[in-house]
Coordinates of C-alpha atoms in Angstrom, one line a residue:
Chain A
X22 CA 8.9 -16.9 -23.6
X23 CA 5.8 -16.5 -21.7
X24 CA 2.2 -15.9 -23.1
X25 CA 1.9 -12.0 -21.9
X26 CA 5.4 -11.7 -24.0
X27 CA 3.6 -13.4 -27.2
X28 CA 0.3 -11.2 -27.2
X29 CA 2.7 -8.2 -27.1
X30 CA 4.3 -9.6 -29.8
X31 CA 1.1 -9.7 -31.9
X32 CA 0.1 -6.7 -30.7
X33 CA -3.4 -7.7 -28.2
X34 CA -2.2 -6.6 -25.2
X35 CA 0.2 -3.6 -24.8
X36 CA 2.5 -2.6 -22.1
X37 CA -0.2 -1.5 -19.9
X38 CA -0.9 -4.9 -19.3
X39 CA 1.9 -5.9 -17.8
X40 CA 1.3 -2.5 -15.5
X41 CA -1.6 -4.0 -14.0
X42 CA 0.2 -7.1 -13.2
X43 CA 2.6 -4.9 -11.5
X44 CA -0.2 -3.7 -9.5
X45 CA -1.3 -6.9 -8.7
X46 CA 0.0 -8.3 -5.2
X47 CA -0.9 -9.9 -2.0
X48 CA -3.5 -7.7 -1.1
X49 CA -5.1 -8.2 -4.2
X50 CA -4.2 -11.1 -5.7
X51 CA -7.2 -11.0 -8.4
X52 CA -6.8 -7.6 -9.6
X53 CA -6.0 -8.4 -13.1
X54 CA -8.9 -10.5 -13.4
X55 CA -11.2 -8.2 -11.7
X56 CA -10.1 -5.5 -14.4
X57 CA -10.4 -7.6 -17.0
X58 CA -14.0 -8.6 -16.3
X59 CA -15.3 -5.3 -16.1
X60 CA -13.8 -4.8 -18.9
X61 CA -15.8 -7.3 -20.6
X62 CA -18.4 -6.5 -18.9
X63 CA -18.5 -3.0 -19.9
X64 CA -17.4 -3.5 -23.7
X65 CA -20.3 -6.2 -24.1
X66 CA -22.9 -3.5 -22.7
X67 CA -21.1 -1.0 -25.0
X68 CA -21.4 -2.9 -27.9
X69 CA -24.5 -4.0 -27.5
X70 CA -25.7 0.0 -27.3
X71 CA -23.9 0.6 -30.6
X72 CA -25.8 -2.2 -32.3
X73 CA -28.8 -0.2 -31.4
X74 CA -27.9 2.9 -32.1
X75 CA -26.8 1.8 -35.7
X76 CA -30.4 0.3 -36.3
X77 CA -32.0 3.2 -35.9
X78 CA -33.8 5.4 -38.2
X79 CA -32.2 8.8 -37.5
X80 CA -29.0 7.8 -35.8
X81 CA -27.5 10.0 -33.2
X82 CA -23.8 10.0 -33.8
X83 CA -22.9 12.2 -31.2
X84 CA -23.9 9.2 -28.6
X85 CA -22.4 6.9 -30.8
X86 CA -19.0 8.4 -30.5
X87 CA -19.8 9.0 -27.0
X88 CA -19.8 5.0 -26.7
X89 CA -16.7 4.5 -28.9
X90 CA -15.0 6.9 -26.8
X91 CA -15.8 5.0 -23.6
X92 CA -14.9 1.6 -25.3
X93 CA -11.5 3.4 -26.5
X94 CA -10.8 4.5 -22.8
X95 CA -11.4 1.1 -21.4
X96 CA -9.5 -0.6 -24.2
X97 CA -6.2 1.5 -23.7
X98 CA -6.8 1.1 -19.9
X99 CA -6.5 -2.5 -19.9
X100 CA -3.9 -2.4 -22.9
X101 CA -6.3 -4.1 -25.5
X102 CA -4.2 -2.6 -28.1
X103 CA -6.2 -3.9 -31.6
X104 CA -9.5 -3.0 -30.1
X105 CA -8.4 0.6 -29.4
X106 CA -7.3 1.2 -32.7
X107 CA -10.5 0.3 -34.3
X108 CA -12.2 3.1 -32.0
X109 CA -9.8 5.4 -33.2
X110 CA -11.2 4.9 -37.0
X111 CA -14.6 4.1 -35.7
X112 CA -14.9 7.8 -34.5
X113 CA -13.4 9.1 -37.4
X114 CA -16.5 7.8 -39.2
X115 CA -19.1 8.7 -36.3
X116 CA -17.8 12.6 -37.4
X117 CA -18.0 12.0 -40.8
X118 CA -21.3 11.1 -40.4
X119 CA -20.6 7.7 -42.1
X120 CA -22.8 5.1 -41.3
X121 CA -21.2 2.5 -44.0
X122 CA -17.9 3.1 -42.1
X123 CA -19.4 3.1 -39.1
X124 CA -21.0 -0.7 -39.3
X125 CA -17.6 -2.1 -40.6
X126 CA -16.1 0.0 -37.1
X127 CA -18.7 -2.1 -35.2
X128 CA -17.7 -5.6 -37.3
X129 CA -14.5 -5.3 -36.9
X130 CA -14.1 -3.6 -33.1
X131 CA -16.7 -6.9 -32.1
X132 CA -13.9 -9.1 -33.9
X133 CA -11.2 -7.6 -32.4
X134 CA -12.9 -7.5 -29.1
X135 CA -13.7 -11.4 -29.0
X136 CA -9.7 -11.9 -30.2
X137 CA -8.4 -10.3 -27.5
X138 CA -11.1 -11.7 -24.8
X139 CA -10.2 -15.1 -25.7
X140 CA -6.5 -14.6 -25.4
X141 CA -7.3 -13.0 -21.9
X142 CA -9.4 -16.4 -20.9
X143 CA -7.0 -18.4 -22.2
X144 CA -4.0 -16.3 -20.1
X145 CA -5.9 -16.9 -16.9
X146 CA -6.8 -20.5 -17.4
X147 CA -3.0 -21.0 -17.8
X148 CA -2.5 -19.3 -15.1
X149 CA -4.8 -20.9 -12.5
X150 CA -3.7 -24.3 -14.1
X151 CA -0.2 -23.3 -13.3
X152 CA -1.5 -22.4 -9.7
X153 CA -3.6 -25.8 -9.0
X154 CA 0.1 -27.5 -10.2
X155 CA 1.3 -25.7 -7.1
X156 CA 3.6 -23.7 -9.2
X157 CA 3.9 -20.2 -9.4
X158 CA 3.7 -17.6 -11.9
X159 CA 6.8 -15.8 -12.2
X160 CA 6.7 -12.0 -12.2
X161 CA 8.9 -9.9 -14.1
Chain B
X28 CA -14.2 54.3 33.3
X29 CA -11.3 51.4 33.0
X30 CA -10.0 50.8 29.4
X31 CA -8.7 47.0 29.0
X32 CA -5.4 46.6 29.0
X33 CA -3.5 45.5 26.2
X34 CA -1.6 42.9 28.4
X35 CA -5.0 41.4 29.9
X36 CA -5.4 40.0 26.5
X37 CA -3.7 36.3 26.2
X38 CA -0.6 36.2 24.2
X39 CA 0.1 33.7 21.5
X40 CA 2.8 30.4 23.0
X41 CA 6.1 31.5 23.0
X42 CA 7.4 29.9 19.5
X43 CA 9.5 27.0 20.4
X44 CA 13.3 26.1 19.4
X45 CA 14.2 25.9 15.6
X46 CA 15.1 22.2 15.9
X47 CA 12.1 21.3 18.1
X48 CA 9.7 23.1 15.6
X49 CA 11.4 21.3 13.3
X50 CA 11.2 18.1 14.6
X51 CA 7.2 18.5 15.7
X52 CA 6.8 20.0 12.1
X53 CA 8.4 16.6 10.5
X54 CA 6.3 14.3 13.0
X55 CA 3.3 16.0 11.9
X56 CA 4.7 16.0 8.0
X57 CA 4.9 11.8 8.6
X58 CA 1.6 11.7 10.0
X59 CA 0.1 13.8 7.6
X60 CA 1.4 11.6 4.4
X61 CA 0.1 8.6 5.7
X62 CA -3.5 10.4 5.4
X63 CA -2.8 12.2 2.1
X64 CA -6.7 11.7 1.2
X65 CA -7.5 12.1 -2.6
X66 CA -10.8 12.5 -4.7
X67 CA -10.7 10.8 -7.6
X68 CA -13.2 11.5 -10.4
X69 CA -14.0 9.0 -13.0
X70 CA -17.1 7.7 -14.7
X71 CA -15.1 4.7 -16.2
X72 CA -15.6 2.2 -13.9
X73 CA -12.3 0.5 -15.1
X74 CA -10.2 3.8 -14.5
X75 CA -11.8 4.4 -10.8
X76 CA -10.9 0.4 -10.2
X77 CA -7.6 1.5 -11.6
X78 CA -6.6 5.0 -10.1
X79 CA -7.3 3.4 -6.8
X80 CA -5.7 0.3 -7.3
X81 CA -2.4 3.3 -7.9
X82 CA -3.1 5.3 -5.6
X83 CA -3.9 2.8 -3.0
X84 CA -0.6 1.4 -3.9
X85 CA 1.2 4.1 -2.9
X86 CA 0.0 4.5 0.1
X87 CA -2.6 7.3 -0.5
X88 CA -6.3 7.2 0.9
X89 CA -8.8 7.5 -1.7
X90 CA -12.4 7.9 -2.2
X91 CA -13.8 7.4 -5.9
X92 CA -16.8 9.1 -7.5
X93 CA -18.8 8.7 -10.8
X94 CA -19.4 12.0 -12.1
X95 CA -18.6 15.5 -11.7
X96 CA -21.8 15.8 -9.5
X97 CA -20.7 13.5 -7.2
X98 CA -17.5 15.1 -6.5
X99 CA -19.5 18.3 -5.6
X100 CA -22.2 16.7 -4.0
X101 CA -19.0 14.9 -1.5
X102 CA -17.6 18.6 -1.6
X103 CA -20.2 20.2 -0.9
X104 CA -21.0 22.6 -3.1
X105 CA -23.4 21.4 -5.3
X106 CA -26.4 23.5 -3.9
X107 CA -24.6 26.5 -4.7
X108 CA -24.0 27.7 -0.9
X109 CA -20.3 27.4 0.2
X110 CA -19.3 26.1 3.4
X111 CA -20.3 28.0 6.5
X112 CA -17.2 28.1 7.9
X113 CA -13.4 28.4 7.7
X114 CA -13.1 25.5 9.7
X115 CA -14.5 23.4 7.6
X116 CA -12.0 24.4 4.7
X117 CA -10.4 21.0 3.3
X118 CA -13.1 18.7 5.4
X119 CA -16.0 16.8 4.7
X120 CA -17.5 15.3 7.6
X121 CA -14.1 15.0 9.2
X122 CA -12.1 13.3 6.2
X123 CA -9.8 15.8 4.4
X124 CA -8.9 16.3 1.1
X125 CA -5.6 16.5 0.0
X126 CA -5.9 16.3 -3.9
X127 CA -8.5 16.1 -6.4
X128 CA -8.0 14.0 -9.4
X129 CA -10.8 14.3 -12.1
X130 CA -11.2 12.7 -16.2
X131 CA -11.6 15.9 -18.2
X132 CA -14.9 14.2 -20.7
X133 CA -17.5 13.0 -18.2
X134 CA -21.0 12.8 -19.4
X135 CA -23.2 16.5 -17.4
X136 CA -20.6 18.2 -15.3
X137 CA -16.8 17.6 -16.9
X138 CA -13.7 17.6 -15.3
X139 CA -13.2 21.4 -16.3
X140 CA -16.1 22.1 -15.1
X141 CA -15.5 20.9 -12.0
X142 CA -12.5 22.6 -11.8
X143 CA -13.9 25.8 -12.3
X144 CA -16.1 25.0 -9.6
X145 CA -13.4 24.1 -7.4
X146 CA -10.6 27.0 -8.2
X147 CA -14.4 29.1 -7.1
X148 CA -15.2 27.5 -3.9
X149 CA -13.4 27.7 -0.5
X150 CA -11.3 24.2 -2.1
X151 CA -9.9 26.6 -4.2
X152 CA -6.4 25.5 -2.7
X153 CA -6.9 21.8 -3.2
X154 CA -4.3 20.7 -6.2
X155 CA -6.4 19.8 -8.5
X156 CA -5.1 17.0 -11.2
X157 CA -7.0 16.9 -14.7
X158 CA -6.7 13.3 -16.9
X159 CA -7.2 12.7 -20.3
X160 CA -7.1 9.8 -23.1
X161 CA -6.6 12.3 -25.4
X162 CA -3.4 14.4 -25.8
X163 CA -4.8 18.0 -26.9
X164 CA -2.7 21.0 -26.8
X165 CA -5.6 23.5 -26.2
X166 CA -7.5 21.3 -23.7
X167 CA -4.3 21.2 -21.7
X168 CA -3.5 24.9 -21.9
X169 CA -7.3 25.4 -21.0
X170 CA -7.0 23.4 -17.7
X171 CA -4.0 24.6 -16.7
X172 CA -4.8 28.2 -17.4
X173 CA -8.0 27.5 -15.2
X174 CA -5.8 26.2 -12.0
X175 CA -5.5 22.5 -12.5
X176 CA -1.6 21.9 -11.0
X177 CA -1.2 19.4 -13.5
X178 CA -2.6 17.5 -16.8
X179 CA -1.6 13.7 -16.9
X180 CA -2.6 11.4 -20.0
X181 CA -4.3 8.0 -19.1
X182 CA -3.6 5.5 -18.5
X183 CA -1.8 6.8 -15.7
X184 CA 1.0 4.9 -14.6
X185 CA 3.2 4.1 -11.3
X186 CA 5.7 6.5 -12.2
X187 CA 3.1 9.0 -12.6
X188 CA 2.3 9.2 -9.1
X189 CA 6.0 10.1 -8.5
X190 CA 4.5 13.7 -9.9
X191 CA 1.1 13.5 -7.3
X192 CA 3.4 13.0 -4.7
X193 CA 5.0 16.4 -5.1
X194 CA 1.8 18.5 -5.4
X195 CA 0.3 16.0 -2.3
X196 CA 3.7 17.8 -0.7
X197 CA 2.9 20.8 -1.6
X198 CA -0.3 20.9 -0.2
X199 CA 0.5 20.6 3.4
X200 CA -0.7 23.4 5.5
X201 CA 1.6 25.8 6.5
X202 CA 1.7 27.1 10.4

């Protein structure tokens, strides 16, 4: 059983993941990667703009859920399953105007986004170790 | 006081054979399909990297945008004034545009309004594909109702393209 199989079994990465590796081929050999690190990329900045927003005085929930909807997008894109779901709750509380619910969103989306981040590293260091072997990565 | 005469006025080519028409019709059909150029609208920079990672993949030209207002900035027709003429109908400096695929929540102009833009400009008969993360009955019947061809939920997939295809087909100029 390969490693893709057992994050889907826990639920990190859903089948869109394996859709990008479909995509991936000769042409563009690092597309999954590349994905995955604006993804990253853009859920760090993301998260870091939702910190702020939460420390404010008079927080503005309608750019709050703005963000959250973005980091939702992203998340489904790549198939980060767990850290979509939290969005899903996370806006429920940016409507209800509930900024208790809203900081455990943040908690537990930045938890679930560091889960799923590390899985990813972890994926594509097995992978390139696999590669420097002179193996190869078999595709289903 | 000589009047011109009807026949001094240059007639259209004869129209050629059925089968050759045919034939020159489904050169120009193969031609055409390997430039199938589409728009796409996103301002997720992982769903632009993505939709042209799909599109790319099957074979489709493809510029990417960030916003609404780039799409009508690339069209055109974001100082209000439409192209000046019909020649210039499905072309931006030379490059045509086959389809127009746009996210429906961007940030200043969405991807309805853009649309509505669209379905009002001389692109009007540009397919016009509207995506969404979020399945909602009334945004769909909205877009539709205002001319999209077609409302796909992201993240799109290969098979989804199967569907582009068809409205790409349909979008082929008629002689």
């Amino acid at each position: 059983m390969d490693l893709v199989q057992l994050q889907r079994q826990f639920g990190f990465l859903d089948e869109q993941f394996t859709q990008l590796q479909e995509l991936q081929d000769e042409n563009n050999p690092d597309f999954v990667v590349e994905v995955v690190s604006l993804f990253f990329e853009d859920s760090e900045r993301l998260l870091n703009e939702l910190a702020r927003a939460l420390e404010q005085q008079n927080i503005d929930y309608k750019r709050i859920d703005a963000h959250v909807h973005q980091l939702k997008g992203s998340s489904s894109s790549i198939g980060a399953q767990r850290v979509q779901k939290v969005c899903v709750a996370f806006r429920n509380y940016c409507e209800e105007q509930n900024v208790e619910g809203c900081l455990k969103c943040l908690q537990q989306v930045r938890h679930e986004y560091s889960l799923v981040k590390t899985k990813l590293e972890s994926l594509f260091q097995l992978e390139q170790q696999i590669l420097t072997a002179g193996g190869s990565i078999p595709m289903e | 006081m000589e009047l011109m005469n009807s026949e001094n006025i240059v007639q259209d080519r004869q129209p050629a054979q059925p089968q050759e028409e045919e034939e020159i019709m489904q050169q120009e059909e193969e031609e055409e399909e390997q430039r199938f150029h589409v728009l796409a609208v996103d301002d997720s920079v992982i769903d632009r990297k993505l939709l042209e990672k799909l599109l790319k993949a099957s074979s489709y030209q493809v510029t990417c945008v960030e916003s609404g207002e780039k799409a009508l900035e690339y069209l055109g027709l974001l100082h209000h004034s439409s192209p000046a003429s019909s020649s210039s109908q499905h072309h931006h400096q030379g490059h045509k545009v086959n389809l127009i695929m746009t996210d429906f929540s961007m940030p200043g102009t969405s991807g309805y309004d853009l649309l509505k833009r669209i379905k009002g400009s001389s692109w009007k008969d540009v397919p016009v594909v509207v995506m969404s993360s979020e399945n909602v009955p009334s945004r769909i019947s909205m877009c539709l109702e205002g001319g999209a061809e077609e409302f796909m939920l992201k993240p799109l997939q290969l098979s989804d393209l199967h569907k582009i295809q068809a409205h790409l087909l349909k979008s082929l100029p008629h002689s």
